Amino acid sequence: MSETIFTRIIKGQIPSHRVYEDEKVFAFLDIAPLSPGHTLVVPKEPAATLDVLSEESAAAVGRVLPRIARAVMAATGTRDYNVLQNNGAAAHQAVPHVHFHVIPRPDDARGLGVGWPSGRLEADAGKRMAAAVVAELAKG
Ligand code: 5GP
């Protein structure tokens, strides 16, 4: 896989406002924030999407996300926030290197605006879908 801009940021080849780093995780301020404090939490492993990220890297990110979220909210004086993780161009992923956005929502005008075109889960369709997912999970 070709190197993304995030790998170059992690290596220090491109400057960033780093807020956290450990052996497996790097976090820095988004260059085009939706609100002050908008932070990207990135596994150092250059997986393109979440479904191909190793369990070790996923665990490392999961371990530190709450702490980074607390720090960002405390630093910005914000209580509400979104954690967003896009996979694939159609799902709004611009950089093909897994990353979690931590986006403070200080008020209605700043932060993540979410479209939520919800449907209705019918009983039969739900049963079939749950069975299909369970079958996939059983494959390991
Ligand atoms: P995506 O749409 O892939 O989930 O989000 C990618 C994010 O990376 C965007 O919010 C964008 O502003 C941010 N980004 C892209 N290039 C750079 C960069 O060079 N530096 C920083 N700090 N953020 C970047």
mmCIF file of C-alpha atoms and ligand atoms in Angstrom:
data_model
loop_
_atom_site.group_PDB
_atom_site.id
_atom_site.type_symbol
_atom_site.label_atom_id
_atom_site.label_comp_id
_atom_site.label_asym_id
_atom_site.label_seq_id
_atom_site.Cartn_x
_atom_site.Cartn_y
_atom_site.Cartn_z
ATOM 1 C CA MET A 1 0.000 0.000 0.000
ATOM 2 C CA SER A 2 1.306 3.451 -0.804
ATOM 3 C CA GLU A 3 2.154 5.739 2.067
ATOM 4 C CA THR A 4 -0.497 8.226 3.139
ATOM 5 C CA ILE A 5 -0.020 11.713 4.489
ATOM 6 C CA PHE A 6 -0.730 10.341 7.977
ATOM 7 C CA THR A 7 2.273 8.003 7.843
ATOM 8 C CA ARG A 8 4.413 10.980 6.930
ATOM 9 C CA ILE A 9 2.927 12.952 9.845
ATOM 10 C CA ILE A 10 3.594 10.032 12.225
ATOM 11 C CA LYS A 11 7.196 9.881 11.008
ATOM 12 C CA GLY A 12 7.582 13.615 11.571
ATOM 13 C CA GLN A 13 8.183 14.285 7.887
ATOM 14 C CA ILE A 14 5.196 16.630 7.850
ATOM 15 C CA PRO A 15 4.585 18.904 10.845
ATOM 16 C CA SER A 16 1.503 18.503 13.005
ATOM 17 C CA HIS A 17 0.184 19.661 16.337
ATOM 18 C CA ARG A 18 0.742 16.371 18.181
ATOM 19 C CA VAL A 19 -1.258 15.829 21.346
ATOM 20 C CA TYR A 20 -0.453 12.183 22.124
ATOM 21 C CA GLU A 21 1.924 9.425 21.086
ATOM 22 C CA ASP A 22 2.744 5.912 22.245
ATOM 23 C CA GLU A 23 4.218 2.830 20.598
ATOM 24 C CA LYS A 24 1.112 2.152 18.488
ATOM 25 C CA VAL A 25 -0.912 5.372 18.435
ATOM 26 C CA PHE A 26 -0.420 8.969 17.287
ATOM 27 C CA ALA A 27 -2.914 11.812 17.799
ATOM 28 C CA PHE A 28 -2.838 15.343 16.439
ATOM 29 C CA LEU A 29 -5.087 18.294 15.671
ATOM 30 C CA ASP A 30 -7.052 18.162 12.416
ATOM 31 C CA ILE A 31 -5.815 20.775 9.954
ATOM 32 C CA ALA A 32 -9.400 21.672 8.985
ATOM 33 C CA PRO A 33 -11.284 21.445 12.278
ATOM 34 C CA LEU A 34 -15.060 21.246 12.486
ATOM 35 C CA SER A 35 -14.686 22.874 15.899
ATOM 36 C CA PRO A 36 -11.780 23.948 18.129
ATOM 37 C CA GLY A 37 -9.945 20.875 19.453
ATOM 38 C CA HIS A 38 -10.961 18.551 16.578
ATOM 39 C CA THR A 39 -8.401 15.774 16.984
ATOM 40 C CA LEU A 40 -7.409 12.747 14.904
ATOM 41 C CA VAL A 41 -6.426 9.556 16.736
ATOM 42 C CA VAL A 42 -4.451 7.322 14.377
ATOM 43 C CA PRO A 43 -2.948 3.851 14.736
ATOM 44 C CA LYS A 44 0.639 3.835 13.519
ATOM 45 C CA GLU A 45 -0.176 0.681 11.581
ATOM 46 C CA PRO A 46 -1.035 1.922 8.061
ATOM 47 C CA ALA A 47 -4.299 -0.011 7.637
ATOM 48 C CA ALA A 48 -6.622 1.669 5.157
ATOM 49 C CA THR A 49 -9.893 0.844 6.900
ATOM 50 C CA LEU A 50 -10.995 -0.408 10.316
ATOM 51 C CA ASP A 51 -11.929 -3.897 9.112
ATOM 52 C CA VAL A 52 -8.309 -4.629 8.159
ATOM 53 C CA LEU A 53 -6.705 -3.139 11.274
ATOM 54 C CA SER A 54 -4.971 -5.625 13.581
ATOM 55 C CA GLU A 55 -6.591 -6.389 16.933
ATOM 56 C CA GLU A 56 -3.448 -5.111 18.668
ATOM 57 C CA SER A 57 -3.674 -1.691 17.026
ATOM 58 C CA ALA A 58 -7.440 -1.559 17.526
ATOM 59 C CA ALA A 59 -6.976 -2.318 21.217
ATOM 60 C CA ALA A 60 -4.269 0.321 21.521
ATOM 61 C CA VAL A 61 -6.518 2.966 19.966
ATOM 62 C CA GLY A 62 -9.516 1.891 22.036
ATOM 63 C CA ARG A 63 -7.469 2.037 25.217
ATOM 64 C CA VAL A 64 -6.442 5.630 24.703
ATOM 65 C CA LEU A 65 -9.554 7.123 23.059
ATOM 66 C CA PRO A 66 -11.424 7.888 26.291
ATOM 67 C CA ARG A 67 -8.371 9.616 27.769
ATOM 68 C CA ILE A 68 -7.827 11.736 24.668
ATOM 69 C CA ALA A 69 -11.541 12.586 24.547
ATOM 70 C CA ARG A 70 -11.432 13.694 28.197
ATOM 71 C CA ALA A 71 -8.377 15.848 27.539
ATOM 72 C CA VAL A 72 -9.831 17.485 24.430
ATOM 73 C CA MET A 73 -13.126 18.235 26.185
ATOM 74 C CA ALA A 74 -11.350 19.629 29.239
ATOM 75 C CA ALA A 75 -9.015 21.746 27.104
ATOM 76 C CA THR A 76 -11.898 23.177 25.072
ATOM 77 C CA GLY A 77 -14.384 23.465 27.921
ATOM 78 C CA THR A 78 -16.809 21.305 25.969
ATOM 79 C CA ARG A 79 -19.053 18.549 27.310
ATOM 80 C CA ASP A 80 -20.599 17.069 24.154
ATOM 81 C CA TYR A 81 -18.644 15.541 21.310
ATOM 82 C CA ASN A 82 -18.716 13.009 18.483
ATOM 83 C CA VAL A 83 -16.244 10.251 17.662
ATOM 84 C CA LEU A 84 -16.328 9.614 13.929
ATOM 85 C CA GLN A 85 -14.543 6.950 11.925
ATOM 86 C CA ASN A 86 -15.043 6.870 8.137
ATOM 87 C CA ASN A 87 -14.246 3.876 5.925
ATOM 88 C CA GLY A 88 -14.173 4.180 2.147
ATOM 89 C CA ALA A 89 -14.650 7.125 -0.165
ATOM 90 C CA ALA A 90 -18.439 6.788 -0.271
ATOM 91 C CA ALA A 91 -18.412 6.962 3.523
ATOM 92 C CA HIS A 92 -16.483 10.237 3.406
ATOM 93 C CA GLN A 93 -12.998 8.825 4.032
ATOM 94 C CA ALA A 94 -10.445 11.117 2.381
ATOM 95 C CA VAL A 95 -7.249 9.672 3.862
ATOM 96 C CA PRO A 96 -6.958 5.861 3.498
ATOM 97 C CA HIS A 97 -5.273 5.310 6.855
ATOM 98 C CA VAL A 98 -7.565 4.442 9.775
ATOM 99 C CA HIS A 99 -8.330 7.405 12.000
ATOM 100 C CA PHE A 100 -10.846 8.368 14.643
ATOM 101 C CA HIS A 101 -12.070 11.964 14.736
ATOM 102 C CA VAL A 102 -12.754 13.397 18.197
ATOM 103 C CA ILE A 103 -14.963 16.393 17.470
ATOM 104 C CA PRO A 104 -16.158 18.720 20.215
ATOM 105 C CA ARG A 105 -19.748 19.910 19.809
ATOM 106 C CA PRO A 106 -19.728 23.198 21.715
ATOM 107 C CA ASP A 107 -22.974 24.416 20.163
ATOM 108 C CA ASP A 108 -25.334 23.807 17.238
ATOM 109 C CA ALA A 109 -23.162 25.818 14.861
ATOM 110 C CA ARG A 110 -19.840 24.061 15.464
ATOM 111 C CA GLY A 111 -18.856 20.416 15.360
ATOM 112 C CA LEU A 112 -20.203 17.510 13.372
ATOM 113 C CA GLY A 113 -23.531 17.953 11.600
ATOM 114 C CA VAL A 114 -25.080 14.519 11.239
ATOM 115 C CA GLY A 115 -27.608 13.448 8.614
ATOM 116 C CA TRP A 116 -29.496 10.467 10.006
ATOM 117 C CA PRO A 117 -31.916 9.120 7.407
ATOM 118 C CA SER A 118 -33.272 6.366 9.604
ATOM 119 C CA GLY A 119 -35.521 3.577 8.392
ATOM 120 C CA ARG A 120 -37.454 0.965 10.343
ATOM 121 C CA LEU A 121 -36.156 -2.479 11.230
ATOM 122 C CA GLU A 122 -38.803 -5.060 10.391
ATOM 123 C CA ALA A 123 -38.806 -8.251 12.476
ATOM 124 C CA ASP A 124 -38.106 -10.709 9.624
ATOM 125 C CA ALA A 125 -35.423 -8.575 8.029
ATOM 126 C CA GLY A 126 -33.803 -8.058 11.424
ATOM 127 C CA LYS A 127 -33.794 -11.784 12.100
ATOM 128 C CA ARG A 128 -32.184 -12.531 8.732
ATOM 129 C CA MET A 129 -29.616 -9.763 9.052
ATOM 130 C CA ALA A 130 -28.601 -10.715 12.599
ATOM 131 C CA ALA A 131 -28.226 -14.360 11.514
ATOM 132 C CA ALA A 132 -26.065 -13.348 8.555
ATOM 133 C CA VAL A 133 -23.763 -11.247 10.732
ATOM 134 C CA VAL A 134 -23.540 -13.957 13.383
ATOM 135 C CA ALA A 135 -22.614 -16.480 10.659
ATOM 136 C CA GLU A 136 -19.867 -14.191 9.383
ATOM 137 C CA LEU A 137 -18.518 -13.669 12.901
ATOM 138 C CA ALA A 138 -18.435 -17.425 13.442
ATOM 139 C CA LYS A 139 -15.956 -17.680 10.574
ATOM 140 C CA GLY A 140 -13.470 -15.877 12.830
HETATM 141 P P1 5GP B 1 -11.575 11.589 6.612
HETATM 142 O O1 5GP B 1 -12.535 12.305 5.718
HETATM 143 O O2 5GP B 1 -10.588 10.750 5.843
HETATM 144 O O3 5GP B 1 -12.269 10.823 7.705
HETATM 145 O O4 5GP B 1 -10.767 12.725 7.371
HETATM 146 C C1 5GP B 1 -9.461 13.097 7.054
HETATM 147 C C2 5GP B 1 -9.126 14.287 7.906
HETATM 148 O O5 5GP B 1 -7.738 14.525 7.831
HETATM 149 C C3 5GP B 1 -9.817 15.588 7.485
HETATM 150 O O6 5GP B 1 -10.609 16.082 8.552
HETATM 151 C C4 5GP B 1 -8.671 16.520 7.137
HETATM 152 O O7 5GP B 1 -8.887 17.844 7.527
HETATM 153 C C5 5GP B 1 -7.502 15.899 7.877
HETATM 154 N N1 5GP B 1 -6.204 16.127 7.231
HETATM 155 C C6 5GP B 1 -5.910 15.871 5.938
HETATM 156 N N2 5GP B 1 -4.629 16.194 5.693
HETATM 157 C C7 5GP B 1 -4.100 16.654 6.866
HETATM 158 C C8 5GP B 1 -2.801 17.132 7.231
HETATM 159 O O8 5GP B 1 -1.879 17.222 6.430
HETATM 160 N N3 5GP B 1 -2.655 17.507 8.532
HETATM 161 C C9 5GP B 1 -3.655 17.422 9.450
HETATM 162 N N4 5GP B 1 -3.394 17.807 10.696
HETATM 163 N N5 5GP B 1 -4.891 16.978 9.126
HETATM 164 C C10 5GP B 1 -5.110 16.589 7.855
#
